[in-house]
mmCIF file of C-alpha atoms in Angstrom:
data_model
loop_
_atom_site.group_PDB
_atom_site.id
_atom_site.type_symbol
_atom_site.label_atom_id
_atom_site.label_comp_id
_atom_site.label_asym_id
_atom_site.label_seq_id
_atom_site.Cartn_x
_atom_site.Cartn_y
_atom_site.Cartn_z
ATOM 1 C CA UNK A 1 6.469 19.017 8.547
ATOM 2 C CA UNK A 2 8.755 18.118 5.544
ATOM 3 C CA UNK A 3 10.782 16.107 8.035
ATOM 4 C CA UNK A 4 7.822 14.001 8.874
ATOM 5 C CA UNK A 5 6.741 13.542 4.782
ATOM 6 C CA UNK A 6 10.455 12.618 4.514
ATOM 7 C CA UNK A 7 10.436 10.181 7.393
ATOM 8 C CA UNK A 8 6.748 8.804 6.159
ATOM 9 C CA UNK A 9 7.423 8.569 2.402
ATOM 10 C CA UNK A 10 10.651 6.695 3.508
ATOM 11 C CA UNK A 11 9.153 4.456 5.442
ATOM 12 C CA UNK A 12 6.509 3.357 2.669
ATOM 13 C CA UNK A 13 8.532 2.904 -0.006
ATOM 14 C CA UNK A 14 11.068 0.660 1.872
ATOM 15 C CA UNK A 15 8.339 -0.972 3.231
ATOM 16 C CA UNK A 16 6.566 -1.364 -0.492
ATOM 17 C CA UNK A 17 9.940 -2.451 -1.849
ATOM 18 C CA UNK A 18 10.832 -4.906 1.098
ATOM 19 C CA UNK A 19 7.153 -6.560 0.245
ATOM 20 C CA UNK A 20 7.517 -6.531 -3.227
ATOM 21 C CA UNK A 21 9.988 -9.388 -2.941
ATOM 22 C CA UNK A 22 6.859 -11.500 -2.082
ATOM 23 C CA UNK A 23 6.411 -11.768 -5.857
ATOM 24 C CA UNK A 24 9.186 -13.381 -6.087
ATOM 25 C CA UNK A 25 8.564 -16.107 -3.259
ATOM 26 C CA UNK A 26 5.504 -16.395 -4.828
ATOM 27 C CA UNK A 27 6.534 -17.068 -8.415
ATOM 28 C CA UNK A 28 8.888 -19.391 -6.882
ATOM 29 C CA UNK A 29 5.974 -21.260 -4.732
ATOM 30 C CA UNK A 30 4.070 -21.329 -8.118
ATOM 31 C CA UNK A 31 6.732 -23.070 -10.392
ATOM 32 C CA UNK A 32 7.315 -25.230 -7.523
ATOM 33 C CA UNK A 33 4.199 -26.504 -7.432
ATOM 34 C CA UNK A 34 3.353 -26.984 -11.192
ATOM 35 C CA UNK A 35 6.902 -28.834 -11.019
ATOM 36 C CA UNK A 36 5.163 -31.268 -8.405
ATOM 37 C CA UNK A 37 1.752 -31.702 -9.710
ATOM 38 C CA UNK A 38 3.008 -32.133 -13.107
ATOM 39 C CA UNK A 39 6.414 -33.671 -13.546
ATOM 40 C CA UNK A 40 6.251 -35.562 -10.574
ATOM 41 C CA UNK A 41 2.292 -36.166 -9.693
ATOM 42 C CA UNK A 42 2.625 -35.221 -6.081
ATOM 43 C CA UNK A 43 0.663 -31.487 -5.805
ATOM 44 C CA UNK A 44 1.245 -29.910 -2.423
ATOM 45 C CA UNK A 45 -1.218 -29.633 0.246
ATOM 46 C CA UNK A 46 0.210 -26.553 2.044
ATOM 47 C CA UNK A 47 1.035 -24.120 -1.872
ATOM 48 C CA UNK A 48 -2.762 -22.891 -2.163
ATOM 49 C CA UNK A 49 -2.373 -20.924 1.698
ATOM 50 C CA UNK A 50 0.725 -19.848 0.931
ATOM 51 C CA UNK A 51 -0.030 -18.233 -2.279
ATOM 52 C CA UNK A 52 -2.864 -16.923 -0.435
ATOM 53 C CA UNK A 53 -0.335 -15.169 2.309
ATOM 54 C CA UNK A 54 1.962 -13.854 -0.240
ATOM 55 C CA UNK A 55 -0.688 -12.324 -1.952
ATOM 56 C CA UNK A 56 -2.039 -11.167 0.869
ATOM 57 C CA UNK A 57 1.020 -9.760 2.515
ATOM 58 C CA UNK A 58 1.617 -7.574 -1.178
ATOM 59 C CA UNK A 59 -1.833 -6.132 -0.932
ATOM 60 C CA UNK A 60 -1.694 -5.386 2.645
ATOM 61 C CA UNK A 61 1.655 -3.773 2.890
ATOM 62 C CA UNK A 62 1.742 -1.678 -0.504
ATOM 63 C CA UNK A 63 -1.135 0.625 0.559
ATOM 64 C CA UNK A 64 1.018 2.806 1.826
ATOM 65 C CA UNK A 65 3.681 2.842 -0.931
ATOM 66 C CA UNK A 66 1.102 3.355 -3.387
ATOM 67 C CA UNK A 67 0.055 6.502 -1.191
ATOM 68 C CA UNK A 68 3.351 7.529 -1.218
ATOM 69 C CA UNK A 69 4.022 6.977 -4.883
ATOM 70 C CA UNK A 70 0.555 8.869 -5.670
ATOM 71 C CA UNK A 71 -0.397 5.287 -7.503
ATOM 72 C CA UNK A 72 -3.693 4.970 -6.003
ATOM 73 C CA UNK A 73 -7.138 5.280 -7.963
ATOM 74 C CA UNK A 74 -7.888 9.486 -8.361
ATOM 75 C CA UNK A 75 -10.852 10.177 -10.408
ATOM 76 C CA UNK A 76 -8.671 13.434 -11.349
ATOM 77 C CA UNK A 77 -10.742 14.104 -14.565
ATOM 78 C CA UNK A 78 -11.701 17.220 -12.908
ATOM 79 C CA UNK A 79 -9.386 17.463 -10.472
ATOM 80 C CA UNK A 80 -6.690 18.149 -12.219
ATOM 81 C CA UNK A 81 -8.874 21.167 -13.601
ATOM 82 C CA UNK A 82 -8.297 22.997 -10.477
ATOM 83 C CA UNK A 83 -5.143 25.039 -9.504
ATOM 84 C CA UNK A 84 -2.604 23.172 -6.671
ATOM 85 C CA UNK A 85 -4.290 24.907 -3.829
ATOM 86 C CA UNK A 86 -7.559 24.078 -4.353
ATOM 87 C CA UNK A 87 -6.829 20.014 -5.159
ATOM 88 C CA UNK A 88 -5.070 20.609 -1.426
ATOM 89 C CA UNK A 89 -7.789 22.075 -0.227
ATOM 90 C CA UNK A 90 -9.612 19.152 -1.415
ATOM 91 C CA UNK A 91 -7.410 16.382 -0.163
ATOM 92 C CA UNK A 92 -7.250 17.432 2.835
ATOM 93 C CA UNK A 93 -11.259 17.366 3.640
ATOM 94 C CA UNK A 94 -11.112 14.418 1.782
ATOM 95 C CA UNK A 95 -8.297 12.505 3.998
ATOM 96 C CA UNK A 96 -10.480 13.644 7.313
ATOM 97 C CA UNK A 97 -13.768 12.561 5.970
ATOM 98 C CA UNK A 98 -13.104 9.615 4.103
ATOM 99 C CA UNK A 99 -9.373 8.387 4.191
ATOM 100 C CA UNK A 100 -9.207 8.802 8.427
ATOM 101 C CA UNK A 101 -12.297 6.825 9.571
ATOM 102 C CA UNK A 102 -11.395 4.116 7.405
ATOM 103 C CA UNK A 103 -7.943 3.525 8.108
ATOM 104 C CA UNK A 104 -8.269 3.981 12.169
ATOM 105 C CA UNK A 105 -10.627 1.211 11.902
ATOM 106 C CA UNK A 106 -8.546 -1.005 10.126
ATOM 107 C CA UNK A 107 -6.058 -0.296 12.411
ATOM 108 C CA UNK A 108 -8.046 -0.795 15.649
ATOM 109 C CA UNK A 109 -10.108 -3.409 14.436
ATOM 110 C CA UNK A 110 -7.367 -4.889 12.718
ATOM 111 C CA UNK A 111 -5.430 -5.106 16.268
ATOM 112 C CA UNK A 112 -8.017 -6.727 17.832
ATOM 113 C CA UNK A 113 -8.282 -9.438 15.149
ATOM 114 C CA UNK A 114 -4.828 -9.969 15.126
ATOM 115 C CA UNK A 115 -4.511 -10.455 19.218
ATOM 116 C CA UNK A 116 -7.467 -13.272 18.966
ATOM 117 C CA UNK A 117 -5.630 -15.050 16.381
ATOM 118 C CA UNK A 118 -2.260 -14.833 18.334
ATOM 119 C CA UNK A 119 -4.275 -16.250 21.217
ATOM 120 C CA UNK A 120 -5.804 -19.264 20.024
ATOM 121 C CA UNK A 121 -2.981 -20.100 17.008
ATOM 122 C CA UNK A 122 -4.908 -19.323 14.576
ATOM 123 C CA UNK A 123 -5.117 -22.255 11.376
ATOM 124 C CA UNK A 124 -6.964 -21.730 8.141
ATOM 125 C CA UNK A 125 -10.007 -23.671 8.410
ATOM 126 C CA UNK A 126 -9.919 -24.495 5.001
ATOM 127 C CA UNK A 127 -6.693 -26.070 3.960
ATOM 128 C CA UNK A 128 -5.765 -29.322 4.405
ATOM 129 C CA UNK A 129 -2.677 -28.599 5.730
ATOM 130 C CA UNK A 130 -4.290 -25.924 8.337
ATOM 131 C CA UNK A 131 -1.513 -23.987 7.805
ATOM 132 C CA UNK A 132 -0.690 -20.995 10.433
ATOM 133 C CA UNK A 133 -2.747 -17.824 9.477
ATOM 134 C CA UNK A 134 -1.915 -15.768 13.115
ATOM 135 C CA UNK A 135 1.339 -14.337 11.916
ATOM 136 C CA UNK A 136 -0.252 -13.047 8.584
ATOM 137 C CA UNK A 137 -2.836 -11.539 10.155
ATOM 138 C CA UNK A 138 -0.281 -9.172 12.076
ATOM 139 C CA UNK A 139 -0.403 -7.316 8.921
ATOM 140 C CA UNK A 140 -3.662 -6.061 8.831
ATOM 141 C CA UNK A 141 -3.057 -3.743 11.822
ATOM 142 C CA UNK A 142 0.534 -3.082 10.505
ATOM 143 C CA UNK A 143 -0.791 -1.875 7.070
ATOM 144 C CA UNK A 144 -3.428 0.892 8.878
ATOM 145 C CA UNK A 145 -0.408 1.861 11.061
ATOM 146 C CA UNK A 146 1.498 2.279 7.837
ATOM 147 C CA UNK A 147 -1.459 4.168 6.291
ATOM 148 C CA UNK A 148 -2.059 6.240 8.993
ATOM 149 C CA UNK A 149 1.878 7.727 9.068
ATOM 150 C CA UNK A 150 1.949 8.001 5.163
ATOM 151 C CA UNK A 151 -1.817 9.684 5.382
ATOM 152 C CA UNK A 152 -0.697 12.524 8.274
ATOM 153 C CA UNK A 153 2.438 13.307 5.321
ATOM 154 C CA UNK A 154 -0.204 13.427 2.718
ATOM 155 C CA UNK A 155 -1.963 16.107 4.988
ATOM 156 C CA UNK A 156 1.412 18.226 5.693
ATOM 157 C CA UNK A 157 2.258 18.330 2.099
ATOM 158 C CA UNK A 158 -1.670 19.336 1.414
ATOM 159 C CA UNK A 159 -0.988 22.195 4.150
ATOM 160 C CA UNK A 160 2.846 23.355 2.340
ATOM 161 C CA UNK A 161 0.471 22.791 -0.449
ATOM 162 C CA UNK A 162 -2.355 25.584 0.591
ATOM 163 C CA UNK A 163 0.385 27.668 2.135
ATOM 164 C CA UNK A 164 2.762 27.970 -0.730
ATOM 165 C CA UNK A 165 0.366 27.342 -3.959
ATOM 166 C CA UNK A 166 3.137 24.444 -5.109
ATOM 167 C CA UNK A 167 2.723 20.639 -3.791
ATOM 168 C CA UNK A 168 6.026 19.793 -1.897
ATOM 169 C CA UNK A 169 8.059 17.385 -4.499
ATOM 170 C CA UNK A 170 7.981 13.658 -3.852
ATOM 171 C CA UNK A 171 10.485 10.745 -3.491
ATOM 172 C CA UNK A 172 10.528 9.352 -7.140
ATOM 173 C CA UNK A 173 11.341 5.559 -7.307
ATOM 174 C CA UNK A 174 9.565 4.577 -10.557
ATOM 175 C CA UNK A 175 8.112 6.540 -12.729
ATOM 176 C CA UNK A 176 5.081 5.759 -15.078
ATOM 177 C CA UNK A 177 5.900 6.066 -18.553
ATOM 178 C CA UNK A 178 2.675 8.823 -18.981
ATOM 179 C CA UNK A 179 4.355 11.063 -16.763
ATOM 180 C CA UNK A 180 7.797 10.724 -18.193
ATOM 181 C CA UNK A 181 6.029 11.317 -21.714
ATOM 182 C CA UNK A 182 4.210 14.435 -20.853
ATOM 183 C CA UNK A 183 7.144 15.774 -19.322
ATOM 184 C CA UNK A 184 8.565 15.303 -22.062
ATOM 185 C CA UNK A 185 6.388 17.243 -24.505
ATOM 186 C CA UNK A 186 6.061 19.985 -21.743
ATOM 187 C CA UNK A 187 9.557 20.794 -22.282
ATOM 188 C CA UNK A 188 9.784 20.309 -25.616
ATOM 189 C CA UNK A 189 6.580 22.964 -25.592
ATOM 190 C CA UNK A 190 8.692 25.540 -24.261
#
């Protein structure tokens, strides 16, 4: 199992670091176009879609990382109340009854969608420049494939978790500033 949450929580944050470049394309795209509406009086016809796509490709793709990275939304007012193996006891009904469903979907459904707009070539009906949208939408059933693999490590560690009373440590790439700060004054506690 800790294998797998290795190989999963790998895979998600290269994946959410690969994507995060997008921001970068896109901030480029942006000053690019301001440069060509402004300065020169010649706005773009194709800039709008492509924002679109980069910002659809980040949200898409860093579901997974934010899994990973524990940077999703956690009403953990109470949560955190509870002792380790009880919020993994929780999780994991929670990843079965909610998480599961939704993601399988996505990723099935998401397949499908995909596949049609491979077939027919798929253009954004409303640009101008009907721009390509088939390749972007090749994401959709990548990210719940993604989310799938980083949701079966979020079970194992919830089952280490109930087994050995301690959650299984994670990769840390960034770290919020919180966290570091109440680390901080834990061990300056002791």
């Amino acid at each position: 199992m800790r294998n797998f949450i290795k190989f999963a929580d790998t895979l998600s944050t290269s994946m959410g670091k690969a994507f995060s470049w997008c921001i970068v394309i896109l901030m480029g795209g942006t000053v690019y176009e301001v440069v060509m509406a402004y300065a020169f009086n010649k706005p773009t016809l194709w800039n709008f879609d492509f924002s679109m796509q980069m910002y659809g490709a980040i949200l898409m793709m860093s579901g997974a990382y934010c899994l990973a990275e524990e940077a999703h939304v956690r009403g953990d007012v109470i949560y955190r109340l509870f002792s380790e193996r009880k919020q993994a006891w929780i999780d994991l009904i929670l990843y079965f009854l909610f998480f599961f469903p939704g993601v399988i979907a996505l990723a099935f459904y998401g397949f499908e969608y995909a596949a049609l707009a491979w077939k027919i070539k798929e253009t954004s009906w409303s640009s101008p420049a009907q721009i390509q949208i088939y390749m972007v939408k090749s994401m959709i059933p990548a990210a719940g494939i993604l989310l799938i693999i980083q949701g079966i490590s979020e079970v194992c560690r919830s089952i280490i978790c109930i087994q050995e009373g301690k959650w299984p440590a994670r990769m840390v790439v960034a770290e919020e500033t919180e966290k570091v700060l109440m680390r901080q004054a834990e061990s300056e506690n002791k």
